[in-house]
Amino acid sequence: MFQTRDPKDLSVNFFSLLSDRWGLVTAADGKGCNPMTVSWGGVGVLWNKPVATVYLRPQRYTYGLMEQNEFYSLSFLPADRHDVVALCGSKSGRDTDKTAACGLTVCRDQSAPYFAEAELVLICRKLYAQDLKPECFVEKALDGKNYPNHDYHRMYIGEIVSVLQK
Ligand SMILES: Cc1cc2nc3c(=O)[nH]c(=O)nc-3n(C[C@H](O)[C@H](O)[C@H](O)COP(=O)(O)O)c2cc1C
């Protein structure tokens, strides 16, 4: 059963959650919703608001959904559901219904969809979106190493409007 939490009361470690557990960015599509695995991102404070930032390459199906929707969720599943994040990080919503393939139960917040199987859910409202730019790399080696195909991530900064935790 989810409880609504104040972001300031969270004691989870987002470094290990993102790096080891991996998260799911989920936005609505016409038929339902599509979860996509992410391991790059962060949470913090900006413009005096609690925010979550995610980075999406333009070829992701989820990229289009992020453009269409005002809200998205960032969810973390229990460690024993690594099968879900593995599938959602290797299949595209363009040709796979990942929600059905993983047997996930969709919950509909009034804003963004998320999953009953999650342990922690951040519901986010898009505040700012900007593409990373090659000329902005201070550490130039990162550009060639991460973007040989010039598919620069778009950064989405979202206000965390709701935190749900079991
Ligand atoms: C561990 C892991 C982390 C990932 N992190 C990101 C990320 O932060 N940004 C991104 O654009 N893709 C990331 N991906 C790749 C997408 O999850 C993957 O391409 C996915 O199939 C895209 O799904 P979609 O086409 O339904 O959006 C990651 C994949 C894995 C396995």
CSV table of C-alpha atoms and ligand atoms in Angstrom, one decimal:
chain,number,residue,atom,x,y,z
A,1,MET,CA,0.0,0.0,0.0
A,2,PHE,CA,1.5,3.3,-1.1
A,3,GLN,CA,1.8,6.2,1.4
A,4,THR,CA,2.3,9.8,0.3
A,5,ARG,CA,5.6,11.2,1.6
A,6,ASP,CA,7.2,14.5,1.8
A,7,PRO,CA,10.4,14.4,-0.3
A,8,LYS,CA,12.4,15.8,2.6
A,9,ASP,CA,11.4,12.7,4.7
A,10,LEU,CA,12.9,10.2,2.2
A,11,SER,CA,16.0,8.3,3.4
A,12,VAL,CA,16.5,6.2,0.2
A,13,ASN,CA,19.9,6.4,-1.6
A,14,PHE,CA,19.2,7.6,-5.1
A,15,PHE,CA,22.8,6.9,-6.2
A,16,SER,CA,22.4,3.2,-5.5
A,17,LEU,CA,18.8,3.1,-6.7
A,18,LEU,CA,19.7,4.6,-10.1
A,19,SER,CA,23.0,2.9,-10.6
A,20,ASP,CA,22.1,-0.6,-9.3
A,21,ARG,CA,18.4,-1.0,-9.1
A,22,TRP,CA,17.6,1.2,-12.2
A,23,GLY,CA,14.5,3.3,-12.5
A,24,LEU,CA,11.5,3.4,-14.9
A,25,VAL,CA,10.4,6.6,-16.6
A,26,THR,CA,6.8,6.2,-17.6
A,27,ALA,CA,4.6,8.5,-19.6
A,28,ALA,CA,1.2,7.9,-21.1
A,29,ASP,CA,0.7,7.0,-24.7
A,30,GLY,CA,-2.6,6.7,-26.7
A,31,LYS,CA,-3.2,3.1,-25.7
A,32,GLY,CA,-1.9,3.1,-22.1
A,33,CYS,CA,1.6,3.8,-21.0
A,34,ASN,CA,5.2,2.8,-21.7
A,35,PRO,CA,7.9,2.2,-19.1
A,36,MET,CA,11.6,2.9,-20.0
A,37,THR,CA,14.6,2.0,-17.9
A,38,VAL,CA,16.9,4.7,-16.9
A,39,SER,CA,20.1,4.8,-14.8
A,40,TRP,CA,21.2,8.3,-15.4
A,41,GLY,CA,19.4,11.1,-13.6
A,42,GLY,CA,19.1,12.7,-10.2
A,43,VAL,CA,16.9,14.3,-7.6
A,44,GLY,CA,17.5,17.6,-5.9
A,45,VAL,CA,16.2,21.2,-5.5
A,46,LEU,CA,15.9,23.8,-8.2
A,47,TRP,CA,13.9,27.0,-8.3
A,48,ASN,CA,13.0,26.2,-4.7
A,49,LYS,CA,11.2,23.1,-5.8
A,50,PRO,CA,12.0,19.4,-5.3
A,51,VAL,CA,13.0,18.1,-8.8
A,52,ALA,CA,13.9,14.9,-10.6
A,53,THR,CA,16.0,15.1,-13.7
A,54,VAL,CA,16.1,12.4,-16.4
A,55,TYR,CA,18.0,12.3,-19.7
A,56,LEU,CA,16.5,10.7,-22.9
A,57,ARG,CA,18.0,10.1,-26.2
A,58,PRO,CA,15.9,11.2,-29.2
A,59,GLN,CA,15.5,7.7,-30.6
A,60,ARG,CA,13.6,6.4,-27.6
A,61,TYR,CA,9.8,5.9,-28.1
A,62,THR,CA,9.5,7.4,-24.6
A,63,TYR,CA,11.1,10.7,-25.9
A,64,GLY,CA,8.0,11.3,-28.0
A,65,LEU,CA,5.7,10.5,-25.0
A,66,MET,CA,7.7,12.9,-22.8
A,67,GLU,CA,7.2,15.6,-25.4
A,68,GLN,CA,3.5,15.0,-25.5
A,69,ASN,CA,2.8,14.8,-21.8
A,70,GLU,CA,3.1,17.3,-19.0
A,71,PHE,CA,3.6,14.6,-16.4
A,72,TYR,CA,5.8,11.5,-16.1
A,73,SER,CA,6.6,9.1,-13.3
A,74,LEU,CA,10.0,7.8,-12.1
A,75,SER,CA,9.5,4.5,-10.3
A,76,PHE,CA,11.8,2.1,-8.5
A,77,LEU,CA,10.8,-1.6,-8.3
A,78,PRO,CA,12.0,-4.1,-5.7
A,79,ALA,CA,15.4,-5.7,-6.3
A,80,ASP,CA,13.8,-9.0,-7.2
A,81,ARG,CA,12.0,-7.5,-10.2
A,82,HIS,CA,15.2,-6.8,-12.1
A,83,ASP,CA,13.6,-8.8,-15.0
A,84,VAL,CA,11.2,-5.8,-15.5
A,85,VAL,CA,13.9,-3.1,-15.8
A,86,ALA,CA,16.0,-5.5,-17.9
A,87,LEU,CA,13.1,-5.9,-20.4
A,88,CYS,CA,12.1,-2.2,-20.3
A,89,GLY,CA,15.7,-1.2,-21.1
A,90,SER,CA,16.0,-3.6,-24.0
A,91,LYS,CA,12.6,-3.5,-25.8
A,92,SER,CA,10.9,-0.5,-27.3
A,93,GLY,CA,7.3,0.5,-26.8
A,94,ARG,CA,7.2,1.0,-30.5
A,95,ASP,CA,6.9,-2.8,-31.0
A,96,THR,CA,6.3,-4.2,-27.6
A,97,ASP,CA,3.6,-3.7,-25.0
A,98,LYS,CA,6.1,-3.7,-22.1
A,99,THR,CA,3.5,-3.2,-19.4
A,100,ALA,CA,1.7,-6.5,-20.6
A,101,ALA,CA,5.0,-8.3,-21.2
A,102,CYS,CA,6.2,-7.6,-17.7
A,103,GLY,CA,2.7,-8.3,-16.1
A,104,LEU,CA,2.7,-4.8,-14.5
A,105,THR,CA,-0.4,-3.3,-12.9
A,106,VAL,CA,-0.9,0.2,-14.1
A,107,CYS,CA,-2.1,2.8,-11.5
A,108,ARG,CA,-3.4,6.0,-12.8
A,109,ASP,CA,-2.6,9.1,-10.8
A,110,GLN,CA,-4.6,12.0,-12.1
A,111,SER,CA,-1.4,13.1,-13.8
A,112,ALA,CA,1.0,10.2,-14.7
A,113,PRO,CA,0.7,6.4,-14.8
A,114,TYR,CA,2.9,4.3,-12.5
A,115,PHE,CA,3.0,0.7,-11.3
A,116,ALA,CA,1.5,-1.1,-8.3
A,117,GLU,CA,4.6,-3.3,-8.2
A,118,ALA,CA,6.9,-0.3,-7.5
A,119,GLU,CA,8.4,0.5,-4.0
A,120,LEU,CA,8.9,4.2,-4.6
A,121,VAL,CA,7.3,6.5,-7.2
A,122,LEU,CA,8.0,10.1,-8.0
A,123,ILE,CA,5.3,11.8,-9.9
A,124,CYS,CA,6.8,14.7,-11.9
A,125,ARG,CA,5.6,17.7,-13.8
A,126,LYS,CA,7.8,18.9,-16.6
A,127,LEU,CA,9.4,22.3,-15.9
A,128,TYR,CA,12.3,22.4,-18.3
A,129,ALA,CA,13.6,20.5,-21.3
A,130,GLN,CA,16.9,21.1,-23.1
A,131,ASP,CA,19.1,19.1,-25.4
A,132,LEU,CA,22.7,18.6,-24.2
A,133,LYS,CA,25.0,20.4,-26.7
A,134,PRO,CA,28.5,19.4,-27.9
A,135,GLU,CA,29.9,22.9,-27.5
A,136,CYS,CA,28.9,22.9,-23.8
A,137,PHE,CA,31.1,20.0,-22.7
A,138,VAL,CA,33.8,21.2,-20.5
A,139,GLU,CA,35.2,17.7,-20.3
A,140,LYS,CA,35.4,17.3,-24.1
A,141,ALA,CA,36.2,13.5,-24.0
A,142,LEU,CA,32.7,12.8,-22.7
A,143,ASP,CA,31.2,13.9,-26.0
A,144,GLY,CA,33.1,11.5,-28.2
A,145,LYS,CA,32.8,8.7,-25.7
A,146,ASN,CA,29.0,9.0,-25.1
A,147,TYR,CA,27.8,10.5,-28.4
A,148,PRO,CA,29.6,9.0,-31.4
A,149,ASN,CA,26.2,9.1,-33.2
A,150,HIS,CA,25.5,12.7,-32.0
A,151,ASP,CA,22.3,11.5,-30.4
A,152,TYR,CA,22.5,14.0,-27.5
A,153,HIS,CA,20.2,13.4,-24.6
A,154,ARG,CA,17.4,15.8,-23.9
A,155,MET,CA,17.4,16.7,-20.2
A,156,TYR,CA,14.0,16.9,-18.5
A,157,ILE,CA,13.8,18.6,-15.2
A,158,GLY,CA,10.5,17.8,-13.5
A,159,GLU,CA,8.9,19.1,-10.3
A,160,ILE,CA,8.3,16.2,-7.9
A,161,VAL,CA,4.6,16.9,-7.3
A,162,SER,CA,4.0,13.6,-5.4
A,163,VAL,CA,6.0,10.9,-3.7
A,164,LEU,CA,4.5,7.5,-3.1
A,165,GLN,CA,6.3,4.9,-1.0
A,166,LYS,CA,5.4,1.5,0.3
B,1,LIG,C1,20.5,0.1,-17.2
B,1,LIG,C2,19.9,0.9,-18.4
B,1,LIG,C3,19.9,2.3,-18.2
B,1,LIG,C4,19.4,3.1,-19.3
B,1,LIG,N1,19.3,4.5,-19.1
B,1,LIG,C5,18.9,5.2,-20.1
B,1,LIG,C6,18.8,6.7,-20.0
B,1,LIG,O1,19.1,7.2,-18.9
B,1,LIG,N2,18.4,7.4,-21.0
B,1,LIG,C7,18.0,6.8,-22.2
B,1,LIG,O2,17.7,7.5,-23.2
B,1,LIG,N3,18.1,5.5,-22.4
B,1,LIG,C8,18.5,4.7,-21.4
B,1,LIG,N4,18.5,3.3,-21.5
B,1,LIG,C9,18.1,2.7,-22.8
B,1,LIG,C10,16.5,2.6,-22.9
B,1,LIG,O3,16.0,2.1,-21.7
B,1,LIG,C11,16.2,1.6,-24.0
B,1,LIG,O4,16.7,2.0,-25.2
B,1,LIG,C12,14.7,1.3,-24.1
B,1,LIG,O5,14.5,0.1,-24.9
B,1,LIG,C13,13.9,2.4,-24.7
B,1,LIG,O6,12.6,2.1,-24.7
B,1,LIG,P1,11.5,2.9,-25.5
B,1,LIG,O7,11.9,2.9,-27.0
B,1,LIG,O8,10.2,2.2,-25.2
B,1,LIG,O9,11.4,4.3,-24.9
B,1,LIG,C14,19.0,2.5,-20.5
B,1,LIG,C15,19.0,1.1,-20.6
B,1,LIG,C16,19.5,0.3,-19.6
B,1,LIG,C17,19.5,-1.2,-19.7
